[in-house]
């Protein structure tokens, strides 16, 4: 089958013009926000978007607003030409995929301003991302105040503020009808759904199941940084989540027991736990007994790579 590389748009005004011209032709627009280095998880979101909308915009942008200066922004993997080839292979005849690949969405007319380290943290604490460090003068942030706090928010205090802000910017530029998010980043998906509800964005948010490698490892752009040995040990995450789900389905309802099982499996594989939590699927609040739908969320380090994964347990009540 003949494949054609997608058109690439780098300018935000051009992106908005393209979207509006599609809209004026009566076409619906799907958006798949990504940071590139695409894998099958991303591509499953693209495929889903192609079935739900007439045209699909895949944004490829590594967002400095969600990285703190001590995190891995500078080493985040990229392969832009590889990404285009993968997207070309996904698009079948007649499907339209456009790539939005802006250079810097926080650079306003090239004007460099003072650093804005005033922060936005609650309690007066500084919350500084690579955007403030870059001194570009951006100072407007979107915060989903409760959902941003737990799970990944504990060890990554700027992360969800950066995600909510960049997704808002992308929504304003692309003006999509529907946007795809992976449940691999469960907290992110829930937080974006809440933001869209609370701020009345007219956009449908679709959550897509986790794509895994054959051996169970959740696909992630960061997996490329794992050594072969670390990758093998990292399988303890998905293995322990599956074991815990199994055990819950056999009647184990104590979250402490289930969490201990996961922790011992990951620590046994020399992983360093960031968190293991069992939370309500909607509120993301911790639960002690499984009585309704929960999700078990894990973040753990193998070497220098921080991996996240989760598994939903749906209980009939
Ligand atoms: P990222 O490029 O890591 O920011 O991810 C872009 C989108 O792809 C997010 O909505 C992620 O949740 C989603 N995604 C990443 N990995 C997976 C995966 N293994 N399965 C499903 N969706 C994923």
CSV table of C-alpha atoms and ligand atoms in Angstrom, one decimal:
chain,number,residue,atom,x,y,z
A,1,UNK,CA,0.0,0.0,0.0
A,2,UNK,CA,1.3,3.5,-0.8
A,3,UNK,CA,2.1,5.6,2.2
A,4,UNK,CA,2.4,9.3,2.3
A,5,UNK,CA,4.1,11.3,5.0
A,6,UNK,CA,1.8,13.7,6.9
A,7,UNK,CA,2.0,17.4,6.3
A,8,UNK,CA,4.0,19.2,9.0
A,9,UNK,CA,2.8,22.5,10.4
A,10,UNK,CA,5.2,24.4,12.7
A,11,UNK,CA,3.5,27.8,13.2
A,12,UNK,CA,0.6,28.1,15.6
A,13,UNK,CA,-1.3,30.6,13.4
A,14,UNK,CA,-0.9,28.4,10.4
A,15,UNK,CA,-2.2,25.5,12.6
A,16,UNK,CA,-5.3,27.5,13.6
A,17,UNK,CA,-5.9,28.5,10.0
A,18,UNK,CA,-5.7,24.9,8.9
A,19,UNK,CA,-8.2,23.7,11.6
A,20,UNK,CA,-10.6,26.5,10.8
A,21,UNK,CA,-10.5,25.7,7.1
A,22,UNK,CA,-11.3,22.0,7.9
A,23,UNK,CA,-14.1,23.1,10.1
A,24,UNK,CA,-15.5,25.4,7.4
A,25,UNK,CA,-15.6,22.3,5.2
A,26,UNK,CA,-17.7,20.6,7.8
A,27,UNK,CA,-14.9,18.2,8.9
A,28,UNK,CA,-14.5,17.1,12.6
A,29,UNK,CA,-11.0,17.3,14.1
A,30,UNK,CA,-9.3,14.8,16.4
A,31,UNK,CA,-6.2,15.8,18.4
A,32,UNK,CA,-3.5,13.4,19.7
A,33,UNK,CA,-1.1,15.3,21.9
A,34,UNK,CA,2.4,13.6,22.2
A,35,UNK,CA,6.0,14.4,22.9
A,36,UNK,CA,7.2,12.3,20.0
A,37,UNK,CA,9.4,9.3,19.8
A,38,UNK,CA,6.3,7.5,18.8
A,39,UNK,CA,5.5,3.9,19.6
A,40,UNK,CA,2.5,1.6,19.2
A,41,UNK,CA,0.8,3.2,22.2
A,42,UNK,CA,0.8,6.6,20.5
A,43,UNK,CA,-0.2,5.0,17.2
A,44,UNK,CA,-3.2,3.3,18.8
A,45,UNK,CA,-4.4,6.7,19.9
A,46,UNK,CA,-3.9,8.0,16.3
A,47,UNK,CA,-5.9,5.0,14.9
A,48,UNK,CA,-8.7,5.7,17.3
A,49,UNK,CA,-8.8,9.3,16.4
A,50,UNK,CA,-9.0,8.4,12.7
A,51,UNK,CA,-12.1,6.4,13.4
A,52,UNK,CA,-13.7,9.1,15.6
A,53,UNK,CA,-13.0,12.2,13.5
A,54,UNK,CA,-12.6,13.2,9.8
A,55,UNK,CA,-9.0,14.6,10.2
A,56,UNK,CA,-6.4,14.1,12.9
A,57,UNK,CA,-3.8,16.4,14.2
A,58,UNK,CA,-0.9,14.7,16.0
A,59,UNK,CA,1.1,17.3,18.0
A,60,UNK,CA,4.7,16.5,18.6
A,61,UNK,CA,6.1,18.9,21.2
A,62,UNK,CA,8.3,18.2,24.3
A,63,UNK,CA,6.8,20.6,26.7
A,64,UNK,CA,9.3,22.4,28.9
A,65,UNK,CA,6.5,23.5,31.2
A,66,UNK,CA,6.0,20.1,32.6
A,67,UNK,CA,9.7,19.4,33.4
A,68,UNK,CA,11.4,20.7,36.5
A,69,UNK,CA,15.0,21.9,35.8
A,70,UNK,CA,16.3,18.7,37.5
A,71,UNK,CA,14.3,16.3,35.3
A,72,UNK,CA,15.1,14.7,31.9
A,73,UNK,CA,14.0,17.4,29.4
A,74,UNK,CA,17.4,17.5,27.7
A,75,UNK,CA,17.7,13.8,27.4
A,76,UNK,CA,14.1,13.1,26.3
A,77,UNK,CA,14.4,10.9,23.2
A,78,UNK,CA,13.4,12.2,19.8
A,79,UNK,CA,13.3,10.8,16.2
A,80,UNK,CA,11.2,13.2,14.1
A,81,UNK,CA,11.7,11.6,10.7
A,82,UNK,CA,11.0,8.1,12.3
A,83,UNK,CA,7.8,9.6,13.7
A,84,UNK,CA,6.7,10.8,10.3
A,85,UNK,CA,7.3,7.4,8.8
A,86,UNK,CA,5.3,5.7,11.5
A,87,UNK,CA,2.4,8.1,11.0
A,88,UNK,CA,2.6,7.5,7.2
A,89,UNK,CA,2.3,3.8,7.8
A,90,UNK,CA,-0.8,4.3,10.0
A,91,UNK,CA,-2.7,6.5,7.6
A,92,UNK,CA,-4.7,4.5,5.1
A,93,UNK,CA,-5.9,6.0,1.8
A,94,UNK,CA,-8.2,8.9,2.4
A,95,UNK,CA,-7.3,9.5,6.0
A,96,UNK,CA,-5.8,12.9,6.8
A,97,UNK,CA,-3.1,13.2,9.4
A,98,UNK,CA,-1.3,16.5,10.1
A,99,UNK,CA,1.6,16.9,12.4
A,100,UNK,CA,1.8,20.0,14.6
A,101,UNK,CA,5.4,20.5,15.6
A,102,UNK,CA,6.0,24.0,17.0
A,103,UNK,CA,9.4,25.1,18.0
A,104,UNK,CA,8.6,26.8,21.3
A,105,UNK,CA,5.0,27.5,22.5
A,106,UNK,CA,6.2,29.8,25.3
A,107,UNK,CA,8.2,32.1,23.1
A,108,UNK,CA,6.0,35.1,22.4
A,109,UNK,CA,7.4,37.2,19.5
A,110,UNK,CA,10.9,36.3,20.5
A,111,UNK,CA,10.7,38.8,23.4
A,112,UNK,CA,12.9,37.6,26.3
A,113,UNK,CA,11.6,38.7,29.7
A,114,UNK,CA,12.8,38.5,33.3
A,115,UNK,CA,12.6,35.0,34.8
A,116,UNK,CA,9.2,34.6,36.4
A,117,UNK,CA,10.2,32.6,39.4
A,118,UNK,CA,7.3,33.9,41.4
A,119,UNK,CA,5.8,30.4,41.1
A,120,UNK,CA,2.3,29.3,41.4
A,121,UNK,CA,2.7,26.9,44.3
A,122,UNK,CA,0.2,26.7,47.0
A,123,UNK,CA,1.4,27.8,50.4
A,124,UNK,CA,3.9,30.3,48.9
A,125,UNK,CA,6.3,27.5,47.8
A,126,UNK,CA,8.1,28.1,44.5
A,127,UNK,CA,7.0,25.9,41.7
A,128,UNK,CA,9.5,26.3,38.9
A,129,UNK,CA,9.6,24.5,35.6
A,130,UNK,CA,12.0,24.8,32.6
A,131,UNK,CA,9.8,27.6,31.3
A,132,UNK,CA,10.5,29.9,34.2
A,133,UNK,CA,14.1,28.8,34.0
A,134,UNK,CA,14.1,29.8,30.4
A,135,UNK,CA,13.1,33.3,31.3
A,136,UNK,CA,10.5,33.7,28.5
A,137,UNK,CA,8.0,35.6,30.7
A,138,UNK,CA,5.2,33.1,30.5
A,139,UNK,CA,3.2,33.4,33.8
A,140,UNK,CA,-0.3,31.9,33.2
A,141,UNK,CA,-0.9,28.4,34.4
A,142,UNK,CA,-3.9,26.1,34.6
A,143,UNK,CA,-4.2,24.1,37.7
A,144,UNK,CA,-6.6,21.2,38.6
A,145,UNK,CA,-6.1,21.8,42.2
A,146,UNK,CA,-6.9,18.5,43.9
A,147,UNK,CA,-6.3,16.0,41.2
A,148,UNK,CA,-2.8,17.4,40.5
A,149,UNK,CA,-1.6,16.7,44.1
A,150,UNK,CA,-1.4,12.9,44.6
A,151,UNK,CA,0.4,10.1,42.8
A,152,UNK,CA,2.9,11.6,40.3
A,153,UNK,CA,2.1,15.1,41.6
A,154,UNK,CA,3.9,14.3,44.8
A,155,UNK,CA,7.3,13.8,43.3
A,156,UNK,CA,6.8,16.0,40.2
A,157,UNK,CA,5.3,19.2,41.6
A,158,UNK,CA,5.3,21.2,38.3
A,159,UNK,CA,4.2,18.3,36.1
A,160,UNK,CA,0.4,18.6,36.0
A,161,UNK,CA,0.4,22.3,36.0
A,162,UNK,CA,2.5,22.1,32.9
A,163,UNK,CA,0.4,19.4,31.3
A,164,UNK,CA,-2.9,21.2,32.0
A,165,UNK,CA,-1.4,24.4,30.6
A,166,UNK,CA,0.1,22.9,27.4
A,167,UNK,CA,-3.1,20.9,26.7
A,168,UNK,CA,-5.1,24.2,27.1
A,169,UNK,CA,-2.8,25.9,24.7
A,170,UNK,CA,-3.1,23.1,22.2
A,171,UNK,CA,-6.9,23.1,22.5
A,172,UNK,CA,-6.9,26.8,21.8
A,173,UNK,CA,-4.6,26.5,18.8
A,174,UNK,CA,-6.0,23.3,17.2
A,175,UNK,CA,-9.6,23.7,18.3
A,176,UNK,CA,-10.4,20.0,18.1
A,177,UNK,CA,-13.7,18.3,18.5
A,178,UNK,CA,-12.2,15.2,20.2
A,179,UNK,CA,-8.8,14.6,21.9
A,180,UNK,CA,-7.2,11.2,22.7
A,181,UNK,CA,-5.3,10.5,25.9
A,182,UNK,CA,-3.7,7.2,27.0
A,183,UNK,CA,-4.8,5.6,30.3
A,184,UNK,CA,-1.1,4.7,30.7
A,185,UNK,CA,-1.0,8.2,32.2
A,186,UNK,CA,-4.1,7.6,34.2
A,187,UNK,CA,-3.9,10.7,36.5
A,188,UNK,CA,-3.2,12.9,33.4
A,189,UNK,CA,-6.3,11.5,31.6
A,190,UNK,CA,-8.5,12.1,34.7
A,191,UNK,CA,-7.1,15.5,35.2
A,192,UNK,CA,-7.7,16.6,31.6
A,193,UNK,CA,-11.3,15.3,31.7
A,194,UNK,CA,-11.9,17.3,34.9
A,195,UNK,CA,-10.3,20.4,33.4
A,196,UNK,CA,-12.5,20.1,30.3
A,197,UNK,CA,-15.6,19.7,32.4
A,198,UNK,CA,-14.7,22.5,34.8
A,199,UNK,CA,-13.7,25.1,32.2
A,200,UNK,CA,-16.4,24.2,29.6
A,201,UNK,CA,-14.2,23.2,26.8
A,202,UNK,CA,-16.4,21.8,24.0
A,203,UNK,CA,-14.1,18.9,23.4
A,204,UNK,CA,-14.7,15.2,24.0
A,205,UNK,CA,-11.9,13.5,25.9
A,206,UNK,CA,-11.3,9.8,25.0
A,207,UNK,CA,-9.2,7.5,27.2
A,208,UNK,CA,-7.4,4.7,25.4
A,209,UNK,CA,-6.2,1.4,26.9
A,210,UNK,CA,-2.6,0.8,27.7
A,211,UNK,CA,-0.5,-0.6,24.8
A,212,UNK,CA,2.0,-3.1,26.1
A,213,UNK,CA,5.0,-5.0,24.7
A,214,UNK,CA,4.5,-8.8,24.3
A,215,UNK,CA,6.1,-9.4,27.6
A,216,UNK,CA,3.8,-6.9,29.4
A,217,UNK,CA,6.0,-3.8,29.7
A,218,UNK,CA,3.9,-0.7,29.2
A,219,UNK,CA,5.1,1.1,26.1
A,220,UNK,CA,6.8,4.3,26.8
A,221,UNK,CA,9.2,6.6,25.0
A,222,UNK,CA,11.5,6.4,28.0
A,223,UNK,CA,11.9,2.6,27.7
A,224,UNK,CA,14.7,3.2,25.3
A,225,UNK,CA,16.9,4.4,28.2
A,226,UNK,CA,16.6,1.1,30.0
A,227,UNK,CA,19.5,-1.3,29.7
A,228,UNK,CA,18.6,-4.8,28.6
A,229,UNK,CA,19.0,-6.0,32.2
A,230,UNK,CA,17.0,-3.1,33.7
A,231,UNK,CA,14.3,-3.7,31.1
A,232,UNK,CA,14.1,-7.3,32.3
A,233,UNK,CA,13.8,-6.3,35.9
A,234,UNK,CA,11.2,-3.6,35.0
A,235,UNK,CA,8.8,-6.4,34.0
A,236,UNK,CA,8.2,-6.8,37.7
A,237,UNK,CA,5.9,-3.7,37.5
A,238,UNK,CA,3.4,-5.2,35.0
A,239,UNK,CA,3.8,-8.7,36.5
A,240,UNK,CA,3.0,-7.5,40.0
A,241,UNK,CA,0.0,-5.4,38.8
A,242,UNK,CA,-1.4,-8.5,37.1
A,243,UNK,CA,-0.8,-10.6,40.2
A,244,UNK,CA,-2.6,-8.0,42.4
A,245,UNK,CA,-5.5,-7.9,40.0
A,246,UNK,CA,-5.8,-11.6,40.0
A,247,UNK,CA,-5.6,-11.7,43.8
A,248,UNK,CA,-8.3,-9.0,44.1
A,249,UNK,CA,-10.5,-11.0,41.7
A,250,UNK,CA,-10.0,-14.1,43.9
A,251,UNK,CA,-11.4,-12.1,46.8
A,252,UNK,CA,-8.5,-10.2,48.4
A,253,UNK,CA,-9.9,-6.8,49.1
A,254,UNK,CA,-7.3,-5.4,51.5
A,255,UNK,CA,-5.4,-2.7,49.7
A,256,UNK,CA,-2.5,-3.1,52.2
A,257,UNK,CA,-2.1,-6.7,51.3
A,258,UNK,CA,-2.2,-6.0,47.6
A,259,UNK,CA,0.2,-3.1,47.8
A,260,UNK,CA,2.7,-5.1,49.9
A,261,UNK,CA,2.6,-7.8,47.2
A,262,UNK,CA,3.5,-5.3,44.5
A,263,UNK,CA,6.2,-3.6,46.6
A,264,UNK,CA,7.9,-6.9,47.4
A,265,UNK,CA,7.9,-8.0,43.7
A,266,UNK,CA,9.4,-4.6,42.5
A,267,UNK,CA,11.9,-4.3,45.3
A,268,UNK,CA,12.8,-7.9,44.8
A,269,UNK,CA,13.7,-6.9,41.2
A,270,UNK,CA,15.9,-4.0,42.6
A,271,UNK,CA,13.4,-1.4,41.6
A,272,UNK,CA,13.1,1.8,43.6
A,273,UNK,CA,9.5,2.6,44.4
A,274,UNK,CA,8.2,6.1,44.0
A,275,UNK,CA,4.7,5.1,45.0
A,276,UNK,CA,2.2,2.2,44.9
A,277,UNK,CA,-1.3,3.4,45.5
A,278,UNK,CA,-4.8,2.0,45.1
A,279,UNK,CA,-7.2,4.8,44.4
A,280,UNK,CA,-10.8,5.4,43.3
A,281,UNK,CA,-11.0,5.6,39.5
A,282,UNK,CA,-12.8,8.9,39.5
A,283,UNK,CA,-11.5,10.9,42.5
A,284,UNK,CA,-8.0,9.3,42.6
A,285,UNK,CA,-8.4,9.2,46.4
A,286,UNK,CA,-6.7,6.3,48.2
A,287,UNK,CA,-8.9,3.4,49.4
A,288,UNK,CA,-8.3,0.8,52.0
A,289,UNK,CA,-10.7,-1.9,50.9
A,290,UNK,CA,-11.7,-2.6,47.3
A,291,UNK,CA,-15.5,-2.1,47.2
A,292,UNK,CA,-15.9,-0.2,43.9
A,293,UNK,CA,-13.9,0.5,40.8
A,294,UNK,CA,-10.3,1.2,41.6
A,295,UNK,CA,-7.0,1.6,39.8
A,296,UNK,CA,-3.7,0.5,41.1
A,297,UNK,CA,-1.0,3.0,40.2
A,298,UNK,CA,2.7,2.4,40.3
A,299,UNK,CA,5.8,4.6,39.7
A,300,UNK,CA,9.2,3.1,40.2
A,301,UNK,CA,12.8,3.7,39.1
A,302,UNK,CA,15.0,1.2,37.3
A,303,UNK,CA,18.4,2.8,37.0
A,304,UNK,CA,17.9,6.4,36.0
A,305,UNK,CA,14.5,5.7,34.4
A,306,UNK,CA,11.2,6.4,36.1
A,307,UNK,CA,8.4,4.2,34.8
A,308,UNK,CA,4.7,4.4,35.5
A,309,UNK,CA,2.0,1.8,35.0
A,310,UNK,CA,-1.4,1.0,36.3
A,311,UNK,CA,-4.2,-1.5,36.2
A,312,UNK,CA,-8.0,-1.0,36.6
A,313,UNK,CA,-10.1,-3.3,38.7
A,314,UNK,CA,-13.7,-3.0,38.1
A,315,UNK,CA,-16.0,-4.4,40.8
A,316,UNK,CA,-19.7,-4.9,40.4
A,317,UNK,CA,-21.5,-3.1,43.3
B,1,LIG,P1,3.7,11.1,25.7
B,1,LIG,O1,4.3,11.3,24.3
B,1,LIG,O2,4.4,10.2,26.6
B,1,LIG,O3,3.4,12.4,26.3
B,1,LIG,O4,2.3,10.4,25.4
B,1,LIG,C1,1.4,11.0,24.5
B,1,LIG,C2,0.1,10.3,24.7
B,1,LIG,O5,0.2,8.9,24.4
B,1,LIG,C3,-0.5,10.4,26.1
B,1,LIG,O6,-1.9,10.5,26.1
B,1,LIG,C4,-0.1,9.1,26.7
B,1,LIG,O7,-1.0,8.6,27.8
B,1,LIG,C5,-0.3,8.1,25.5
B,1,LIG,N1,0.5,6.9,25.7
B,1,LIG,C6,1.8,6.8,26.0
B,1,LIG,N2,2.2,5.6,26.2
B,1,LIG,C7,1.1,4.8,26.0
B,1,LIG,C8,0.8,3.4,26.0
B,1,LIG,N3,1.7,2.5,26.3
B,1,LIG,N4,-0.5,3.0,25.8
B,1,LIG,C9,-1.5,4.0,25.5
B,1,LIG,N5,-1.3,5.3,25.5
B,1,LIG,C10,0.0,5.7,25.7
